[in-house]
Amino acid sequence: MSAKTILKKSSLTFLEKYLNNASPTGYESEGQKLWMEYIKPYVDTFITDTYGTAVGIINPDAPYKVVIEGHSDEISWYVNYITDNGLIYVIRNGGSDHQIAPSKRVNIHTKKGIVKGVFGWPAIHTRNRGKEETARIDNLFVDLGCSTKEEVEKLGVHVGCVITYPDEFMILNENKFVCRAIDNRMGGFMVAEVARLLFENKKKLPFGLYITNSVQEEVGLRGAEMITKTIKPNVAIVTDVCHDTTTPMIDKKIEGETQIGKGPVITYAPAVQNNLRELIITTAEMNKIPFQRLASSRVTGTDTDAFAYSNGGVASALISLPLRYMHTTVEMVHREDVENVIKLIYETLLKMENNESFSYFK
């Protein structure tokens, strides 16, 4: 199976719709509905939990359980304080980057619907040139075009409303996918595509496969922490994003060297079970799937950590998608990397089809 044949037109239609839909941490339900609707033909059943993690299951009665996982949430802001003259101050919901906020358009999510606004910023003419102010949490503000607090509240905006960016999906130079929230709704998309390939290629696995789209990764891996206790998997293969370190102002001596277009990134870290990682590497080599390596000190910072250290220890591994400009509204990945991550997970599951390979993970 060539990586270039993996993504269908219908897959890309779903991807665009899924990325454009807002799914802020703690409010992922609309995105989860889209995701579940897409994978429904390819799974036997679903489970969801109290906070909204969604799991499509293939072969649910099998005693041996394998998870493939991405996370569904995106970074955002909360309304924190409304001034008497109708301006809004914010706090983070996840790792939102304060430096990109000035002059960005925003959507404020209310019970009355979306309220439009902008992050205001003083004009260059009015700033102190001798001592330029940089964007900080305490000086970022959202302007709704209102002049009083009462006007803001009449629109349905109150403390606790979630604020997202409206920036939508686009393709640059034919093969670069660009959008906000590729971290990590692309992960949910890729594991969904694995489910589709298994179904369309009529592959029957001897274990239960739990295609998992977790919530609340951006605030501490919380969705994965909860769902792993429900599933109690034997194996977890997690996919998330990592940095393309070849763009300006990144120190490769600290961050390592990974680049979009050069294949999935396989991580070495304490949370990564060595035999499972080597099985993935062997699978990549056998199927001529290009891959890169990355080392993580102490923790991976992904849902891999939550799965690995749960339930007395779960054999876990991380396959990452290299990405430029993480936690901005112009996150960028290479189409071939997306296809090769899908292919690598798919081929690894087929290699695990041999029951003898299960002994690798003990």
XYZ file of C-alpha atoms in Angstrom:
362
model
C 0.000 0.000 0.000
C 1.566 3.255 -1.128
C 1.350 6.119 1.363
C 0.314 8.395 -1.476
C -2.867 6.381 -2.020
C -4.086 6.511 1.577
C -6.090 9.742 1.764
C -9.309 9.785 -0.223
C -11.266 12.852 -1.282
C -13.877 12.013 1.372
C -11.102 11.819 3.986
C -9.909 15.323 3.139
C -13.470 16.657 3.169
C -13.882 15.305 6.695
C -10.463 16.629 7.756
C -11.314 20.175 6.663
C -14.686 20.102 8.415
C -13.170 18.592 11.551
C -10.323 21.106 11.793
C -12.542 24.103 11.110
C -14.932 23.124 13.896
C -14.010 24.597 17.295
C -13.145 22.051 19.969
C -11.606 23.929 22.920
C -10.420 22.047 25.986
C -13.419 21.131 28.117
C -15.851 21.816 25.261
C -14.947 19.137 22.729
C -18.439 17.668 22.249
C -19.248 19.084 18.789
C -15.934 17.898 17.392
C -16.419 14.483 18.965
C -19.824 14.158 17.296
C -18.237 14.841 13.897
C -15.481 12.311 14.599
C -17.841 9.579 15.760
C -20.110 10.103 12.759
C -17.116 9.687 10.448
C -15.785 6.448 11.946
C -19.182 4.870 12.668
C -19.100 2.647 9.522
C -15.676 1.280 10.468
C -16.213 0.180 14.085
C -18.454 -2.269 15.920
C -19.460 -0.059 18.842
C -18.610 3.089 20.807
C -17.987 4.075 24.379
C -17.768 7.598 25.770
C -17.008 8.848 29.249
C -18.277 11.601 31.534
C -15.953 14.274 30.099
C -16.367 13.376 26.439
C -13.538 11.090 25.351
C -14.838 8.981 22.460
C -13.721 5.437 21.634
C -14.676 3.418 18.577
C -14.125 -0.294 19.183
C -13.380 -3.087 16.720
C -13.758 -6.628 18.087
C -14.980 -5.500 21.535
C -15.238 -8.995 23.023
C -11.544 -9.805 22.598
C -9.666 -10.069 25.918
C -6.466 -8.481 24.583
C -6.912 -4.729 24.056
C -4.882 -2.373 21.886
C -5.421 1.392 21.908
C -4.513 3.770 19.083
C -5.023 7.323 20.278
C -5.004 11.014 19.445
C -6.487 13.943 21.341
C -9.365 16.139 20.257
C -8.978 19.439 22.101
C -7.446 22.730 21.028
C -5.945 25.590 22.994
C -8.187 28.562 23.746
C -8.820 31.396 26.201
C -11.321 32.093 28.972
C -13.061 35.403 29.614
C -11.604 36.373 32.986
C -12.605 40.006 33.623
C -14.873 42.543 31.909
C -14.022 46.223 32.424
C -16.594 48.969 32.947
C -15.887 50.242 29.426
C -16.545 46.849 27.838
C -13.078 45.388 27.287
C -12.305 41.775 28.171
C -9.204 40.381 29.872
C -8.393 36.702 29.475
C -6.632 33.696 30.968
C -5.332 30.636 29.157
C -7.228 27.405 28.567
C -4.295 25.186 27.670
C -0.992 26.480 26.346
C -2.250 29.488 24.387
C 0.548 31.680 23.030
C 0.166 35.278 24.187
C 2.646 36.550 21.604
C 0.464 35.690 18.616
C -2.757 37.141 20.076
C -2.538 40.895 19.309
C -4.786 41.857 16.345
C -6.225 38.320 15.996
C -9.944 37.873 15.366
C -11.738 35.655 17.892
C -14.976 33.787 18.473
C -16.495 33.917 21.956
C -18.725 30.921 22.628
C -21.936 31.808 24.484
C -25.340 30.220 25.052
C -26.664 32.694 22.489
C -24.130 31.570 19.887
C -20.827 32.939 18.610
C -19.927 36.533 19.463
C -17.200 38.049 17.283
C -14.335 40.085 18.694
C -10.699 41.027 18.235
C -7.612 41.115 20.396
C -6.856 44.831 20.410
C -3.367 46.298 20.401
C -2.030 49.888 20.507
C -1.019 51.336 17.142
C 2.704 51.550 16.441
C 2.447 55.359 16.474
C 1.308 55.418 20.114
C 3.732 52.947 21.636
C 6.815 54.010 23.584
C 9.571 53.409 21.030
C 12.247 53.582 23.677
C 10.652 50.770 25.610
C 8.410 48.591 23.448
C 5.722 46.741 25.383
C 5.513 43.055 24.531
C 2.304 41.051 24.668
C 1.646 39.568 28.103
C -1.347 37.939 29.738
C -1.940 41.037 31.841
C -2.076 43.423 28.865
C -3.982 41.327 26.321
C -7.575 42.423 25.874
C -10.500 41.537 23.621
C -12.647 44.264 22.073
C -16.231 43.410 21.046
C -17.024 46.909 19.856
C -18.923 47.581 23.072
C -18.541 50.662 25.263
C -19.906 49.297 28.564
C -19.874 46.109 30.600
C -23.651 45.959 30.259
C -23.387 45.873 26.448
C -20.979 42.942 26.673
C -23.258 41.038 29.028
C -26.283 41.714 26.820
C -24.483 39.809 24.048
C -24.355 36.776 26.355
C -20.684 37.117 27.234
C -19.697 36.479 30.847
C -16.707 35.326 32.868
C -15.938 31.723 31.919
C -16.940 31.942 28.251
C -14.417 30.232 26.000
C -12.610 32.142 23.247
C -11.223 30.465 20.117
C -9.610 31.616 16.889
C -11.658 31.264 13.668
C -8.679 30.576 11.356
C -9.597 27.822 8.895
C -7.945 25.025 6.940
C -5.880 25.723 3.845
C -3.324 23.919 1.691
C -0.010 25.562 0.811
C 2.114 24.500 -2.157
C -0.096 21.449 -2.848
C 1.024 19.301 0.084
C 1.214 21.391 3.285
C -1.859 21.327 5.493
C -2.244 24.540 7.529
C -4.744 25.301 10.271
C -5.088 26.023 13.951
C -5.702 22.888 16.081
C -3.733 20.469 13.922
C -2.326 19.821 17.406
C -3.878 17.404 17.755
C -7.079 16.887 15.895
C -4.829 15.570 13.152
C -4.116 12.712 15.571
C -7.814 11.928 15.863
C -8.055 12.075 12.072
C -5.109 9.712 11.578
C -6.384 7.013 13.934
C -9.804 7.293 12.270
C -8.115 6.680 8.912
C -6.481 3.554 10.329
C -9.946 2.269 11.235
C -11.145 3.054 7.716
C -8.253 1.172 6.107
C -8.794 -1.898 8.274
C -12.467 -1.944 7.275
C -11.957 -1.314 3.567
C -9.133 -3.861 3.329
C -11.237 -6.418 5.260
C -8.560 -6.975 7.905
C -9.624 -9.015 10.937
C -7.515 -8.509 14.039
C -7.267 -11.135 16.813
C -7.387 -8.439 19.499
C -9.765 -5.651 20.396
C -8.827 -2.327 18.819
C -9.854 0.820 20.699
C -9.685 3.878 18.421
C -9.529 6.622 21.032
C -10.008 10.376 20.707
C -9.222 11.819 24.135
C -10.253 15.149 25.599
C -8.313 17.606 27.755
C -4.757 16.696 26.740
C -3.821 20.372 26.656
C -4.418 20.767 30.395
C -2.469 17.763 31.664
C -3.368 14.597 29.720
C -6.610 14.370 31.688
C -8.792 12.627 29.117
C -6.267 9.852 28.553
C -5.775 9.539 32.294
C -9.495 8.837 32.699
C -10.172 6.622 29.672
C -7.227 4.276 30.231
C -8.787 3.263 33.537
C -12.001 2.438 31.694
C -10.433 0.508 28.810
C -7.608 -1.152 30.774
C -5.563 -1.735 27.606
C -2.620 -4.071 27.163
C -0.953 -1.846 24.555
C -1.283 1.837 23.610
C 0.086 3.472 20.467
C -0.301 7.229 20.824
C 0.029 9.786 18.070
C 0.606 13.477 18.668
C 2.662 16.251 17.082
C 6.263 17.293 17.643
C 8.267 20.292 16.481
C 9.862 20.839 13.110
C 13.133 22.197 14.462
C 14.531 23.417 11.141
C 12.722 26.777 11.122
C 14.441 29.917 12.500
C 15.086 30.565 16.205
C 15.075 26.903 17.313
C 18.204 25.365 18.838
C 18.676 21.809 17.514
C 21.190 21.076 20.271
C 18.295 21.404 22.728
C 15.257 20.380 20.676
C 16.818 17.728 18.428
C 16.423 17.655 14.653
C 13.087 16.712 13.113
C 11.543 18.129 9.960
C 8.247 18.039 8.094
C 8.354 15.888 4.988
C 10.872 13.419 6.388
C 8.455 10.983 7.956
C 6.875 10.061 11.299
C 8.910 10.656 14.441
C 9.479 7.732 16.821
C 10.250 8.756 20.380
C 12.726 7.338 22.882
C 11.647 8.066 26.472
C 11.149 6.257 29.796
C 7.396 6.017 29.152
C 7.992 4.297 25.804
C 8.156 0.515 26.133
C 11.332 -0.582 24.368
C 10.040 -3.727 22.666
C 6.947 -1.987 21.327
C 9.084 0.853 19.975
C 11.422 -1.613 18.264
C 8.437 -3.419 16.725
C 7.293 -0.090 15.270
C 10.785 0.650 13.923
C 11.034 -2.827 12.391
C 7.624 -2.317 10.800
C 8.744 0.998 9.317
C 11.911 -0.542 7.912
C 10.112 -3.578 6.447
C 7.513 -1.376 4.757
C 10.007 1.292 3.633
C 8.233 3.980 5.625
C 10.612 6.901 6.294
C 10.929 7.829 9.950
C 12.871 10.088 12.293
C 13.994 9.658 15.894
C 13.513 11.931 18.890
C 14.622 11.642 22.524
C 12.489 13.021 25.370
C 13.895 13.660 28.820
C 11.793 12.348 31.736
C 8.370 12.713 30.068
C 7.051 12.866 26.512
C 4.499 15.542 27.416
C 1.859 13.563 25.510
C -0.923 11.120 26.361
C 1.726 8.390 26.120
C 2.680 9.219 29.706
C -0.896 8.815 30.936
C -1.328 5.406 29.295
C 2.124 4.069 30.174
C 1.847 4.640 33.913
C -1.755 3.495 34.320
C -3.220 0.185 35.469
C 0.081 -1.138 36.775
C 1.859 -0.279 33.515
C 0.697 -0.390 29.882
C 3.144 -1.045 27.037
C 3.027 2.293 25.239
C 4.742 4.018 22.328
C 4.593 7.402 20.624
C 4.503 8.088 16.893
C 4.596 11.830 16.278
C 3.740 14.018 13.322
C 6.332 16.771 12.751
C 4.692 20.199 12.766
C 5.733 23.803 12.297
C 4.506 26.695 14.465
C 2.845 24.709 17.267
C 0.130 26.506 19.271
C -0.301 29.172 16.620
C -3.118 29.596 14.110
C -0.851 28.515 11.228
C 0.278 25.079 12.371
C 1.714 23.305 9.337
C 2.270 19.622 8.482
C 3.257 17.735 5.348
C 0.625 15.570 3.684
C 3.093 12.710 3.137
C 3.932 12.647 6.853
C 0.223 12.389 7.670
C -0.138 9.481 5.269
C 2.987 7.761 6.574
C 1.859 8.011 10.207
C -1.420 6.366 9.186
C 0.442 3.684 7.263
C 2.896 3.034 10.111
C 0.144 2.535 12.695
C -1.827 0.363 10.270
C 1.135 -1.869 9.388
C 2.172 -2.154 13.054
C -1.292 -3.457 13.946
C -1.043 -6.028 11.148
C 2.375 -7.100 12.416
C 0.887 -7.509 15.887
C -1.696 -9.824 14.336
C 0.729 -12.647 15.052
C -0.124 -13.587 18.634
C 3.508 -14.443 19.337
C 4.390 -10.761 19.087
C 2.325 -10.054 22.202
C 5.152 -11.465 24.293
C 7.237 -8.469 23.204
C 5.305 -6.234 25.528
C 5.893 -8.065 28.809
